[in-house]
Amino acid sequence: MRRRELLKYGAATTVAASFGQRIARAADPSVIKFGVVGPKTGPLAPGAAVTHFPNFKLWAYEINQRGGLKLKDGMHKVELIEYDDRTQPPETIKAVERLATVDKVDFIMPVYATGFNLAVAPIYAKYNYPLVTQACVTDQMDQLIKRYPNIFFVQGSTTSFAQAAIDILKKLKDDKQIGNKVAVVNVADDFGIELANAGRPIFKKAGFDIVYDKSYPLGTQDLAPVVKAAKAANPDAFVAWSYPPDTFGLAEQAKIEGLNVKAYYSAVATAFPGFYQKFGPAAENVLGAGGIKDTPEIRAYYKAHKEATGVDADYWGSPFYYSLLQMITQSIEGVGSMDLKAITAYLKSHTFKTIVGELDIRNQKLDKFYTVGQWQNGFFNAVAGVGFTDYSPVKLKTSWG
Amino acid sequence: MTSEAQAAAPVPVTKSTGHRLGITGREWRNLAIAAVLFALAAVVPLVGSGYVQSIAISIAIYTALATSWMLFSGPTNYISLATAAFFGSGMYIVAGGLDLAPYPVLVLLAGVAGALFAAVVGLATLRISGVYFVIFSLGLAELVRQIITWLQHVLGTMSGLYVYVDRSEEMFFWQLLALTAVVYLVGWWIGRSRLGFALRIIGNDELVAVHCGINTARAKVILFVISSTFAAIAGALVAPRWSYVEPTIAFSPFLSFQVVIMALLGGVHRLWGPLLGVIPFTLLWELISANFPAQTTLLLGAAFLLIVYFIPNGVVGLIEDALRQRGEWLKSLRLLLVRRSRDA
């Protein structure tokens, strides 16, 4: 019986401590509270641990370092209130409602991934919070903008990503640097299917001969047969509409099998710093989704990100995520208060100076983003995009080192 | 097994108060209490904030799912992990058909499709039992998910589907509450029917049931169909709230597990058992995720251990124990008083 009692008291203490923590958190009324919801557990947690949470941490750290947000009535420190949605939409909805009605936060950051942002869009609209989505790729932007006056999109549509990758190959083909035979594989899941379906007609139109076209299920461990068969078709270029685990697996097999195509593209996760860390010089000249222009501001951002959060930022979403936080900061300080409707209006009527350049989101869609990057000397340089003017030239892949 | 044997006692239809349906006075009283409780629940979204509403909706979803799960798995002891398969199918019927038919029609269609699907699956698999059925039912959601992914691949459609139906949070709650009420009525009706009696015999010993002349396969399939129909309708009702449906989210195995855990926590031998699991479970999880956002899964695991340790028979078991203890205490008190008065 004693043991039980001990357990009982232990549990009671934990619960009491948790409430204490909560009361302590709400102490200082001048602090501006920002809500953050995202997956800390569940299938999307690894991605969020790179692109979602660290950026907010870095942002809050930097704002507080410089004394806080500058509003009309003086400087205000910021505080993040974070919740785990366990990669389940109802949990995301509940956590956002909790932020809005229980914690009564002054602002809510976007949630992580397409479906989740769309699931909470009505709640943000109900409470007037601007929803500046990130990691939200959809072909229905225009309908959604019509539905929600407070929603903003920072990334392009699925089609624009497929189009950009194929444009790069077309240019190489037209310049007679590669032939017209292309091997295409895709992961049979969400984004992989969408990209493959969007890509097929674009390849045909660009005059490519698809010599190999195959999908593999998500979570396939052994990708050797896929790469072997692609190699047997003797292609000039290899395109994989892939996801994080298979992006790594395909590169591994391509290296082992010696798939020496002159242009090698894999989609999601090629832009992860881990990709270069794993393959080193063999990753040189691999093409992938994302990319970022190499500038001193960006280099400083990567350094600060690593120092403040302990993890490396990626070369696709991360710098843009940070840019949109800069846009939010400038809007709040421009308005001079936490008037949410005024902040939304400010976003819709101004342009912003950010680490990726001058950004314009006036019609609720960002005017520029990068679509294709290439590993060049250990940096994932942007070689194509929309709205920017200055891209690095594409290099041919010589071998896997 | 004794508590099950008690639960398995047939409803005394013969002792009715003369009403045609054979509803006893006690049953009328219970029905009235249930009606009052539902009416009270219906007021919750009107007085609560957005956050309270979202918790109420969670409770309503899981009560409908866990209770309908218990209708089949409670008496038969067949642990089904297929809830997500039917829930997701319901969602997809709404998401896919929104351009073709009005929403209420799609909800009905989701129910019909769920019933047909369950009938096919049930006929094929309910002859297997024990752990084989558990594993099959878990695989079912994954199977449907793969089929839908494959269809999208072949048809060349988008992976996510958009569900734009304007509904307020209050409306979502009332719809789910109405569904829960229907689940309860059906459960109550089954409990006092020959079918329910047959199922309890199957749950205690299937071989005995066969020897009694019960068509066990038929009884199990009927219950599986009823249970799955409700899961599909729940999916159809929830789809517009999620706005965007994709296979990985709609067929999440977590849902199936959560439903089973909640039902078992409450207790599966009383119709109102799952409700007593859903409410504390939802609130506990809410408490953990609100206060320890970085350690939810860890603390939930610890909470499970404590629950299994302290209340191995579920909340219903706890309540019944307490009632029994009170009964004994009253009895001993009465004895004491009687003895005292006699002594005096």
XYZ file of C-alpha atoms in Angstrom:
745
model
C 0.000 0.000 0.000
C 2.917 2.329 0.733
C 4.208 2.001 -2.788
C 0.840 2.958 -4.167
C 0.672 5.959 -1.932
C 4.108 7.045 -3.039
C 3.015 6.802 -6.661
C -0.129 8.748 -5.885
C 1.756 11.566 -4.233
C 4.294 11.543 -7.040
C 1.551 11.970 -9.625
C -0.138 14.695 -7.591
C 3.126 16.617 -7.248
C 3.737 16.430 -10.985
C 0.294 17.803 -11.764
C 0.669 20.566 -9.186
C 4.098 21.463 -10.550
C 2.665 21.696 -14.026
C 0.103 24.244 -12.940
C 2.794 26.185 -11.118
C 4.770 26.305 -14.332
C 1.749 27.613 -16.145
C 1.108 30.406 -13.649
C 4.761 31.441 -13.690
C 4.626 31.623 -17.450
C 1.806 34.153 -17.502
C 3.482 36.496 -15.043
C 4.802 39.487 -17.028
C 1.986 41.326 -18.850
C 4.309 43.433 -21.032
C 5.713 40.322 -22.738
C 4.172 39.630 -26.142
C 3.108 36.020 -26.513
C 3.574 34.134 -29.785
C 1.949 30.729 -30.257
C 3.756 27.928 -32.068
C 2.091 24.623 -32.967
C 3.811 21.803 -34.807
C 4.620 18.114 -34.734
C 7.177 17.215 -32.081
C 6.125 13.579 -32.415
C 4.610 11.511 -35.242
C 5.595 11.092 -38.903
C 6.285 14.772 -39.636
C 8.381 15.430 -36.538
C 11.838 14.990 -38.178
C 11.103 17.625 -40.843
C 9.662 20.054 -38.297
C 12.729 19.609 -36.100
C 14.863 21.049 -38.938
C 12.646 23.634 -40.610
C 9.823 24.554 -38.226
C 10.755 24.898 -34.544
C 14.402 26.103 -34.686
C 13.569 29.178 -36.777
C 11.078 30.445 -34.200
C 13.597 29.808 -31.448
C 16.282 31.735 -33.344
C 13.861 34.575 -34.091
C 12.683 34.949 -30.458
C 16.267 34.767 -29.243
C 17.387 37.521 -31.626
C 14.426 39.775 -30.900
C 14.998 39.521 -27.143
C 18.749 40.033 -27.627
C 18.086 43.390 -29.253
C 15.693 44.406 -26.462
C 12.375 43.217 -27.838
C 9.753 44.334 -30.350
C 9.480 48.081 -30.746
C 5.847 49.129 -30.383
C 4.298 52.574 -29.878
C 4.344 52.160 -26.086
C 7.944 50.985 -25.880
C 9.996 47.817 -26.178
C 8.377 44.442 -25.485
C 10.142 41.141 -25.000
C 8.654 38.167 -26.802
C 7.811 34.716 -25.534
C 7.011 31.527 -27.455
C 4.304 29.148 -26.274
C 4.824 25.836 -28.059
C 2.467 22.876 -28.438
C 2.924 19.453 -29.998
C 0.176 18.431 -32.444
C 1.503 14.852 -32.788
C 0.969 15.097 -36.585
C -2.829 14.835 -36.145
C -5.150 17.517 -37.583
C -7.680 17.490 -34.681
C -4.805 18.084 -32.271
C -3.573 20.996 -34.378
C -7.057 22.514 -34.323
C -7.321 22.042 -30.561
C -3.855 23.487 -29.896
C -4.594 26.586 -31.988
C -7.927 27.059 -30.197
C -6.102 26.696 -26.897
C -3.598 29.386 -27.909
C -6.351 31.722 -29.046
C -8.861 31.334 -26.232
C -6.963 30.047 -23.180
C -3.445 31.431 -23.535
C -4.869 34.445 -25.394
C -1.637 34.852 -27.353
C -0.997 38.027 -29.321
C 0.013 36.231 -32.501
C 0.014 32.664 -33.832
C 2.774 31.415 -36.112
C 1.919 29.123 -39.033
C 1.603 25.383 -38.370
C 3.641 22.759 -40.219
C 2.718 21.119 -43.565
C -0.006 21.701 -46.145
C -2.952 19.786 -44.696
C -2.466 21.201 -41.221
C -2.326 24.813 -42.369
C -5.521 24.311 -44.353
C -7.233 22.629 -41.396
C -6.568 25.593 -39.103
C -7.197 28.321 -41.698
C -10.836 28.824 -40.546
C -9.720 29.314 -36.922
C -7.070 31.874 -37.814
C -9.759 33.641 -39.858
C -12.231 33.503 -36.953
C -9.780 35.227 -34.579
C -8.188 37.482 -37.266
C -4.664 36.041 -36.905
C -2.701 36.353 -40.140
C -1.718 32.879 -41.398
C 1.575 33.246 -43.239
C 1.896 29.610 -44.304
C 5.168 27.855 -44.829
C 5.763 24.252 -45.942
C 2.374 24.584 -47.605
C 2.449 23.629 -51.270
C -0.890 23.635 -53.058
C -2.285 24.122 -56.530
C -5.426 25.754 -55.097
C -3.897 28.987 -53.845
C -6.325 31.247 -55.659
C -9.451 29.538 -54.271
C -7.972 29.619 -50.776
C -7.060 33.290 -51.013
C -10.613 34.028 -52.071
C -11.879 32.095 -49.028
C -9.538 33.507 -46.400
C -8.523 37.193 -46.468
C -5.832 36.516 -43.851
C -3.945 33.658 -45.549
C -0.545 34.109 -47.238
C 1.475 31.673 -49.343
C 5.236 31.656 -49.420
C 5.917 28.655 -51.643
C 5.046 27.856 -55.227
C 2.617 25.294 -56.589
C 3.471 21.646 -57.229
C 3.479 22.266 -60.950
C 6.017 25.069 -60.646
C 8.512 22.718 -58.964
C 8.199 20.022 -61.642
C 8.283 22.631 -64.394
C 11.459 24.257 -63.075
C 13.376 20.986 -62.773
C 12.426 19.971 -66.289
C 13.280 23.422 -67.665
C 16.831 22.978 -66.358
C 17.155 19.650 -68.171
C 15.618 21.105 -71.336
C 18.175 23.888 -71.382
C 21.004 21.354 -70.999
C 19.485 19.319 -73.838
C 19.023 22.334 -76.099
C 22.635 23.316 -75.429
C 23.582 19.793 -76.558
C 25.164 19.073 -73.163
C 22.955 16.038 -72.554
C 20.855 13.764 -74.769
C 17.063 13.447 -74.660
C 16.738 10.187 -72.723
C 15.501 10.568 -69.177
C 14.763 8.008 -66.458
C 12.035 9.080 -64.020
C 11.175 7.408 -60.736
C 8.833 8.545 -57.977
C 7.776 7.615 -54.489
C 4.141 6.480 -54.495
C 3.010 8.970 -51.899
C 1.534 12.471 -51.681
C 4.004 14.937 -53.157
C 5.852 12.259 -55.180
C 2.668 11.318 -57.033
C 1.700 14.927 -57.642
C 5.128 15.807 -59.034
C 5.228 12.685 -61.235
C 1.774 13.415 -62.634
C 2.608 17.060 -63.215
C 5.974 16.168 -64.767
C 4.967 13.566 -67.379
C 3.297 15.941 -69.888
C 5.975 18.588 -69.333
C 8.720 16.082 -70.215
C 6.877 15.102 -73.408
C 6.370 18.724 -74.388
C 10.037 19.497 -73.797
C 10.949 16.750 -76.278
C 12.274 14.198 -73.799
C 12.117 10.456 -74.307
C 11.144 8.861 -70.979
C 13.111 5.606 -71.199
C 12.186 4.471 -67.684
C 9.195 5.470 -65.556
C 8.541 3.634 -62.321
C 7.156 4.271 -58.858
C 8.128 2.603 -55.597
C 6.199 2.539 -52.309
C 7.037 4.897 -49.466
C 9.467 3.242 -47.068
C 11.077 0.942 -49.661
C 14.311 -0.257 -48.083
C 16.011 -1.796 -51.072
C 16.211 0.675 -53.939
C 18.929 -1.269 -55.806
C 16.488 -2.791 -58.344
C 15.066 0.653 -59.139
C 18.478 2.180 -59.773
C 19.740 -0.899 -61.650
C 16.767 -0.863 -64.010
C 17.119 2.886 -64.536
C 20.789 2.426 -65.363
C 19.991 -0.417 -67.790
C 17.758 1.979 -69.740
C 20.910 4.032 -70.358
C 19.485 7.490 -69.668
C 21.198 10.866 -70.061
C 19.412 12.311 -67.061
C 17.870 10.822 -63.910
C 14.935 12.438 -62.106
C 13.529 11.160 -58.798
C 10.361 12.755 -57.366
C 11.425 11.467 -53.981
C 10.927 11.886 -50.220
C 13.511 12.117 -47.421
C 14.339 8.429 -46.816
C 14.470 7.468 -50.490
C 16.337 10.598 -51.587
C 19.208 9.301 -49.483
C 18.669 5.668 -50.518
C 18.648 6.455 -54.237
C 21.851 8.512 -54.042
C 23.514 5.686 -52.112
C 22.558 3.136 -54.784
C 23.446 5.483 -57.665
C 26.904 5.767 -56.155
C 27.254 1.988 -55.714
C 25.860 1.143 -59.140
C 27.769 3.926 -60.837
C 24.722 5.601 -62.354
C 26.847 8.183 -64.135
C 24.212 10.423 -65.662
C 25.186 13.989 -66.470
C 22.184 15.397 -64.649
C 20.907 13.802 -61.431
C 17.877 15.280 -59.663
C 16.115 14.158 -56.495
C 13.276 16.175 -54.944
C 12.609 16.580 -51.208
C 15.558 16.448 -48.748
C 18.350 16.950 -51.272
C 18.487 20.431 -49.736
C 19.079 19.034 -46.232
C 22.549 19.764 -44.864
C 22.637 16.086 -43.890
C 22.721 15.152 -47.571
C 26.096 16.741 -48.122
C 27.330 15.602 -44.734
C 26.558 12.012 -45.721
C 27.852 11.933 -49.289
C 30.516 14.629 -49.190
C 32.157 15.335 -52.543
C 30.027 12.596 -54.171
C 27.038 14.904 -53.697
C 28.693 17.599 -55.827
C 26.482 18.737 -58.702
C 23.431 16.792 -57.518
C 20.281 18.766 -58.347
C 17.290 18.959 -56.042
C 14.205 20.884 -54.967
C 14.894 24.154 -53.169
C 18.199 25.991 -53.228
C 19.295 29.355 -51.956
C 21.514 32.133 -53.261
C 24.914 32.279 -51.566
C 25.228 35.752 -50.004
C 26.918 37.109 -46.858
C 23.476 37.599 -45.225
C 22.575 33.972 -45.848
C 25.954 32.745 -44.558
C 25.423 34.839 -41.404
C 21.944 33.339 -41.034
C 23.262 29.753 -41.178
C 25.894 30.610 -38.596
C 23.399 32.268 -36.222
C 20.935 29.403 -36.695
C 23.534 26.839 -35.712
C 24.672 28.878 -32.722
C 21.233 29.695 -31.332
C 19.524 26.350 -31.931
C 22.312 23.787 -32.263
C 20.978 22.414 -35.559
C 21.818 23.236 -39.165
C 19.196 25.069 -41.219
C 18.219 23.516 -44.548
C 18.744 25.065 -47.999
C 15.096 25.337 -48.982
C 12.440 26.215 -46.431
C 14.582 27.475 -43.552
C 15.851 30.814 -44.953
C 12.392 31.629 -46.330
C 10.812 30.703 -43.035
C 13.137 33.148 -41.367
C 12.344 35.781 -44.009
C 8.655 35.551 -43.294
C 9.410 36.049 -39.603
C 11.264 39.198 -40.629
C 8.192 40.261 -42.595
C 5.987 39.664 -39.556
C 8.389 41.593 -37.310
C 8.462 44.560 -39.700
C 4.669 44.536 -39.995
C 4.185 44.494 -36.214
C 6.682 47.302 -35.690
C 5.246 49.188 -38.658
C 1.776 49.052 -37.111
C 3.194 49.727 -33.643
C 0.740 47.500 -31.776
C -0.612 43.954 -31.820
C -3.694 45.001 -33.808
C -4.102 41.834 -35.883
C -6.274 43.333 -38.626
C -3.815 46.199 -39.070
C -0.908 43.739 -39.257
C -2.684 41.768 -41.979
C -3.368 44.988 -43.845
C 0.285 45.994 -43.475
C 1.450 42.674 -44.959
C -0.909 43.278 -47.874
C 0.336 46.793 -48.586
C 4.124 46.802 -48.097
C 7.287 45.184 -49.366
C 9.926 43.852 -47.016
C 13.707 43.678 -46.788
C 14.760 40.178 -45.754
C 17.820 37.909 -45.810
C 16.726 36.507 -49.178
C 16.174 39.948 -50.689
C 13.260 42.331 -51.176
C 9.997 40.385 -50.799
C 6.491 41.293 -51.885
C 3.425 39.404 -50.610
C 0.834 42.050 -51.418
C -1.549 39.760 -53.282
C -1.205 37.104 -50.539
C 1.297 35.137 -52.634
C 5.039 35.642 -52.358
C 6.402 37.039 -55.601
C 9.619 35.037 -55.558
C 11.019 31.694 -54.446
C 13.672 29.219 -55.521
C 12.703 25.952 -57.164
C 15.918 24.062 -58.053
C 19.253 23.959 -56.289
C 22.561 22.233 -56.936
C 25.325 21.171 -54.545
C 28.352 23.214 -55.545
C 31.403 23.227 -53.253
C 29.341 22.164 -50.258
C 26.633 24.838 -50.701
C 23.220 24.127 -52.204
C 23.155 26.961 -54.710
C 19.933 28.104 -56.320
C 20.026 27.428 -60.066
C 16.391 28.215 -60.846
C 13.456 30.003 -59.294
C 10.555 32.335 -59.847
C 10.865 36.100 -59.511
C 14.627 36.246 -58.837
C 17.082 37.355 -61.497
C 20.435 35.997 -60.411
C 20.973 32.217 -60.439
C 24.136 30.124 -60.347
C 24.962 28.355 -63.630
C 24.143 24.623 -63.753
C 27.109 22.246 -63.773
C 27.185 18.746 -65.238
C 27.619 15.803 -62.911
C 30.828 14.036 -63.771
C 30.786 11.015 -61.480
C 30.006 9.941 -57.922
C 33.620 10.656 -56.903
C -15.183 -14.363 -16.008
C -17.828 -13.804 -13.357
C -18.496 -10.203 -14.243
C -18.892 -11.204 -17.866
C -21.270 -13.926 -16.877
C -23.321 -11.373 -14.986
C -23.264 -9.028 -17.914
C -24.320 -11.922 -20.099
C -27.506 -12.498 -18.160
C -30.449 -12.117 -20.528
C -32.629 -9.069 -20.240
C -35.762 -10.069 -18.380
C -38.163 -9.337 -21.202
C -40.885 -11.447 -19.619
C -41.015 -9.225 -16.565
C -42.154 -6.240 -18.558
C -44.686 -3.795 -17.238
C -47.160 -4.791 -19.866
C -45.898 -2.387 -22.546
C -45.787 -3.815 -26.048
C -42.048 -3.214 -26.531
C -41.396 -4.798 -23.201
C -39.608 -1.767 -21.814
C -39.445 -1.930 -18.034
C -39.956 1.008 -15.723
C -36.281 0.948 -14.848
C -35.420 1.171 -18.537
C -37.768 4.114 -19.012
C -35.991 5.825 -16.153
C -32.584 5.173 -17.714
C -33.767 6.437 -21.089
C -35.041 9.617 -19.463
C -31.723 10.140 -17.664
C -29.840 9.610 -20.948
C -32.106 12.100 -22.737
C -31.477 14.738 -20.054
C -27.705 14.152 -20.228
C -27.723 14.532 -24.010
C -29.742 17.728 -23.745
C -27.216 19.080 -21.246
C -24.312 18.088 -23.514
C -25.960 19.914 -26.405
C -25.736 23.196 -24.509
C -21.954 22.903 -23.955
C -20.808 24.611 -27.189
C -23.172 27.531 -26.536
C -21.582 28.387 -23.209
C -17.960 27.301 -23.811
C -15.113 29.107 -25.584
C -13.552 27.935 -28.848
C -11.157 25.789 -26.873
C -13.924 24.123 -24.872
C -15.756 23.515 -28.135
C -12.751 21.795 -29.665
C -12.391 19.542 -26.624
C -16.119 18.787 -26.707
C -15.813 17.831 -30.373
C -12.885 15.512 -29.601
C -14.907 13.848 -26.865
C -17.925 13.503 -29.153
C -15.861 11.948 -31.972
C -14.175 9.454 -29.715
C -17.344 8.602 -27.813
C -19.092 7.764 -31.077
C -16.093 5.756 -32.318
C -15.254 3.983 -29.053
C -18.882 3.114 -28.294
C -19.525 1.777 -31.780
C -16.243 -0.132 -31.565
C -17.407 -1.613 -28.283
C -20.727 -2.725 -29.801
C -18.805 -5.317 -31.793
C -15.601 -5.909 -29.846
C -17.103 -5.735 -26.352
C -19.363 -8.777 -26.434
C -17.386 -10.832 -28.974
C -13.881 -10.144 -27.601
C -12.654 -9.648 -31.177
C -10.221 -6.727 -30.881
C -10.636 -4.753 -34.089
C -8.001 -2.232 -35.163
C -9.894 -1.385 -38.337
C -11.605 1.810 -37.125
C -9.299 4.015 -39.216
C -10.089 2.006 -42.352
C -13.792 2.880 -42.126
C -13.292 6.359 -40.709
C -10.903 7.197 -43.566
C -13.210 5.677 -46.185
C -16.046 7.876 -44.951
C -13.780 10.894 -45.224
C -12.746 10.022 -48.749
C -16.308 9.510 -49.919
C -17.140 13.044 -48.799
C -13.913 14.535 -50.146
C -14.148 12.757 -53.478
C -17.865 13.205 -54.062
C -18.343 16.816 -53.089
C -18.486 17.952 -56.706
C -21.050 15.307 -57.573
C -23.606 15.286 -54.766
C -24.788 17.470 -51.866
C -23.064 16.936 -48.544
C -25.919 15.292 -46.556
C -26.341 12.717 -49.324
C -22.626 11.954 -49.134
C -22.850 11.356 -45.380
C -25.569 8.758 -45.971
C -23.577 7.320 -48.858
C -20.541 7.037 -46.597
C -22.653 5.013 -44.155
C -23.905 2.710 -46.904
C -20.435 2.266 -48.363
C -19.012 1.583 -44.905
C -21.706 -1.061 -44.343
C -21.054 -2.788 -47.671
C -17.305 -2.671 -47.163
C -17.653 -4.097 -43.660
C -19.953 -6.844 -44.922
C -17.422 -7.959 -47.532
C -14.528 -7.760 -45.098
C -16.534 -9.375 -42.302
C -17.664 -12.330 -44.421
C -14.099 -12.920 -45.519
C -12.345 -12.566 -42.183
C -14.622 -13.100 -39.210
C -14.028 -16.824 -39.416
C -10.492 -16.200 -38.265
C -10.143 -15.354 -34.635
C -7.812 -14.233 -31.889
C -4.559 -12.595 -32.814
C -5.043 -13.326 -36.520
C -8.081 -11.093 -36.650
C -6.280 -8.312 -34.744
C -3.414 -8.295 -37.224
C -5.715 -8.462 -40.207
C -7.804 -5.551 -38.956
C -4.680 -3.450 -38.417
C -3.568 -4.208 -41.967
C -6.959 -3.238 -43.355
C -6.468 0.517 -42.892
C -3.069 0.282 -44.535
C -4.572 -1.739 -47.392
C -7.259 0.876 -48.076
C -4.677 3.637 -47.854
C -2.491 1.885 -50.427
C -5.468 1.329 -52.730
C -6.387 5.014 -52.604
C -2.768 6.044 -53.194
C -2.617 3.660 -56.131
C -5.883 5.026 -57.529
C -4.514 8.551 -57.343
C -1.410 7.385 -59.132
C -3.426 5.770 -61.900
C -6.029 8.520 -62.223
C -3.410 11.229 -61.961
C -5.291 13.253 -59.376
C -3.925 15.322 -56.548
C -2.874 13.461 -53.438
C -4.815 15.733 -51.113
C -8.490 16.498 -51.571
C -10.111 19.730 -50.450
C -13.352 19.660 -48.509
C -15.064 23.012 -48.456
C -18.335 22.773 -46.555
C -19.191 25.688 -44.320
C -20.010 24.452 -40.840
C -19.536 26.175 -37.520
C -17.840 24.347 -34.661
C -21.193 24.173 -32.833
C -22.712 22.424 -35.833
C -19.897 19.860 -35.947
C -20.480 19.122 -32.300
C -24.254 18.740 -32.638
C -23.891 16.474 -35.641
C -21.466 14.255 -33.751
C -23.648 14.331 -30.657
C -26.615 13.207 -32.736
C -24.518 10.378 -34.156
C -23.495 9.373 -30.639
C -27.159 9.339 -29.576
C -27.989 6.997 -32.452
C -25.041 4.754 -31.506
C -26.402 4.564 -27.955
C -29.942 3.797 -29.080
C -28.751 1.072 -31.407
C -26.453 -0.297 -28.709
C -29.311 -0.322 -26.221
C -31.592 -2.041 -28.697
C -28.947 -4.704 -29.482
C -28.329 -5.270 -25.786
C -31.939 -6.283 -25.193
C -32.385 -8.228 -28.451
C -31.760 -11.874 -29.267
C -28.778 -10.765 -31.319
C -27.082 -9.195 -28.304
C -27.713 -12.317 -26.270
C -26.189 -14.442 -29.018
C -23.106 -12.204 -29.157
C -22.504 -12.490 -25.433
C -22.578 -16.257 -25.724
C -20.096 -16.048 -28.607
C -17.842 -13.878 -26.497
C -17.892 -16.331 -23.614
C -17.373 -19.433 -25.712
C -17.826 -19.553 -29.442
C -17.956 -23.348 -29.498
C -20.810 -23.391 -27.014
C -22.602 -20.779 -29.112
C -22.329 -22.983 -32.191
C -23.698 -25.945 -30.238
C -26.619 -23.823 -29.071
C -27.545 -23.441 -32.719
C -26.446 -19.827 -33.060
C -25.323 -18.804 -36.537
C -22.138 -17.236 -35.176
C -20.766 -15.992 -38.489
C -24.004 -14.161 -39.246
C -24.221 -12.550 -35.815
C -20.636 -11.354 -35.954
C -20.941 -9.941 -39.462
C -24.123 -8.025 -38.569
C -22.458 -6.424 -35.575
C -19.268 -5.680 -37.476
C -21.342 -3.976 -40.176
C -23.253 -1.855 -37.647
C -20.078 -0.854 -35.847
C -18.205 0.029 -39.052
C -21.106 2.001 -40.505
C -20.904 4.384 -37.562
C -17.133 4.788 -38.004
C -17.622 5.662 -41.674
C -20.345 8.208 -40.866
C -18.115 9.749 -38.187
C -15.383 10.155 -40.811
C -17.850 11.787 -43.188
C -18.997 14.227 -40.499
C -15.461 15.201 -39.533
C -14.027 15.608 -43.064
C -15.130 19.259 -43.582
C -13.529 20.221 -40.288
C -10.136 19.051 -41.539
C -10.586 20.939 -44.866
C -7.894 18.828 -46.512
C -7.819 15.046 -46.639
C -4.809 12.970 -47.567
C -4.287 9.221 -47.164
C -1.628 9.367 -44.448
C -3.835 11.510 -42.215
C -7.189 9.864 -42.960
C -5.986 6.303 -42.373
C -3.738 7.016 -39.404
C -3.215 3.864 -37.297
C -3.094 6.111 -34.210
C -6.837 6.601 -34.467
C -7.558 2.866 -34.303
C -5.266 2.409 -31.322
C -6.634 5.419 -29.489
C -10.199 4.186 -29.865
C -9.299 0.772 -28.453
C -7.316 2.239 -25.568
C -10.117 4.630 -24.616
C -12.772 1.923 -24.759
C -10.667 -0.449 -22.666
C -9.889 2.274 -20.155
C -13.598 2.893 -19.694
C -14.758 -0.686 -19.765
C -16.422 -2.665 -22.528
C -19.182 -4.550 -20.728
C -21.478 -1.586 -20.235
C -22.861 0.600 -22.985
C -21.736 3.738 -21.156
C -18.294 2.249 -20.389
C -16.352 3.777 -23.309
C -17.693 7.240 -22.431
C -16.031 6.937 -19.021
C -12.777 6.154 -20.816
C -13.045 8.868 -23.452
C -13.690 11.773 -21.089
C -10.830 11.227 -18.613
C -8.482 10.156 -21.392
C -9.172 13.273 -23.482
C -8.880 15.578 -20.486
C -5.719 13.875 -19.231
C -4.111 14.104 -22.622
C -5.166 17.721 -22.844
C -3.612 18.443 -19.457
C -0.382 16.784 -20.520
C -0.144 18.476 -23.926
C -1.001 21.890 -22.487
C 1.568 21.731 -19.725
C 4.331 19.492 -21.060
C 4.243 20.131 -24.806
C 7.704 18.663 -25.290
C 7.103 15.429 -23.390
C 3.521 14.455 -24.297
C 4.281 10.953 -25.517
C 6.601 10.158 -22.641
C 4.119 11.283 -20.005
C 1.262 9.571 -21.745
C 3.223 6.324 -21.579
C 3.779 6.880 -17.859
C 0.072 7.642 -17.417
C -0.795 4.348 -19.120
C 1.421 2.451 -16.724
C -0.254 4.107 -13.738
C -3.715 3.452 -15.168
C -3.013 -0.232 -15.757
C -1.540 -0.481 -12.267
C -4.330 1.291 -10.396
C -7.448 0.571 -12.453
C -6.864 -2.694 -14.307
C -10.614 -3.216 -14.835
C -11.312 0.164 -16.337
C -13.295 3.022 -14.910
C -16.482 0.960 -14.938
C -14.743 -1.690 -12.834
C -13.663 1.034 -10.430
C -17.210 2.334 -10.074
C -18.681 -1.125 -9.653
C -16.078 -1.932 -6.999
C -16.918 1.261 -5.187
C -20.637 0.506 -5.323
C -20.057 -3.022 -4.056
C -17.893 -1.721 -1.231
C -20.513 0.828 -0.303
C -23.127 -1.890 -0.382
C -21.083 -4.053 1.966
C -20.360 -1.136 4.204
C -24.064 -0.308 4.415
C -24.845 -3.922 5.101
C -22.348 -4.092 7.951
C -23.613 -0.781 9.298
C -27.161 -2.081 9.262
C -26.052 -5.251 11.017
C -24.299 -3.181 13.598
C -27.366 -1.028 14.165
C -29.638 -4.020 14.361
C -27.328 -5.643 16.904
C -27.145 -2.427 18.907
C -30.909 -2.045 19.029
C -31.276 -5.684 19.945
C -28.707 -5.296 22.719
C -30.500 -2.229 23.962
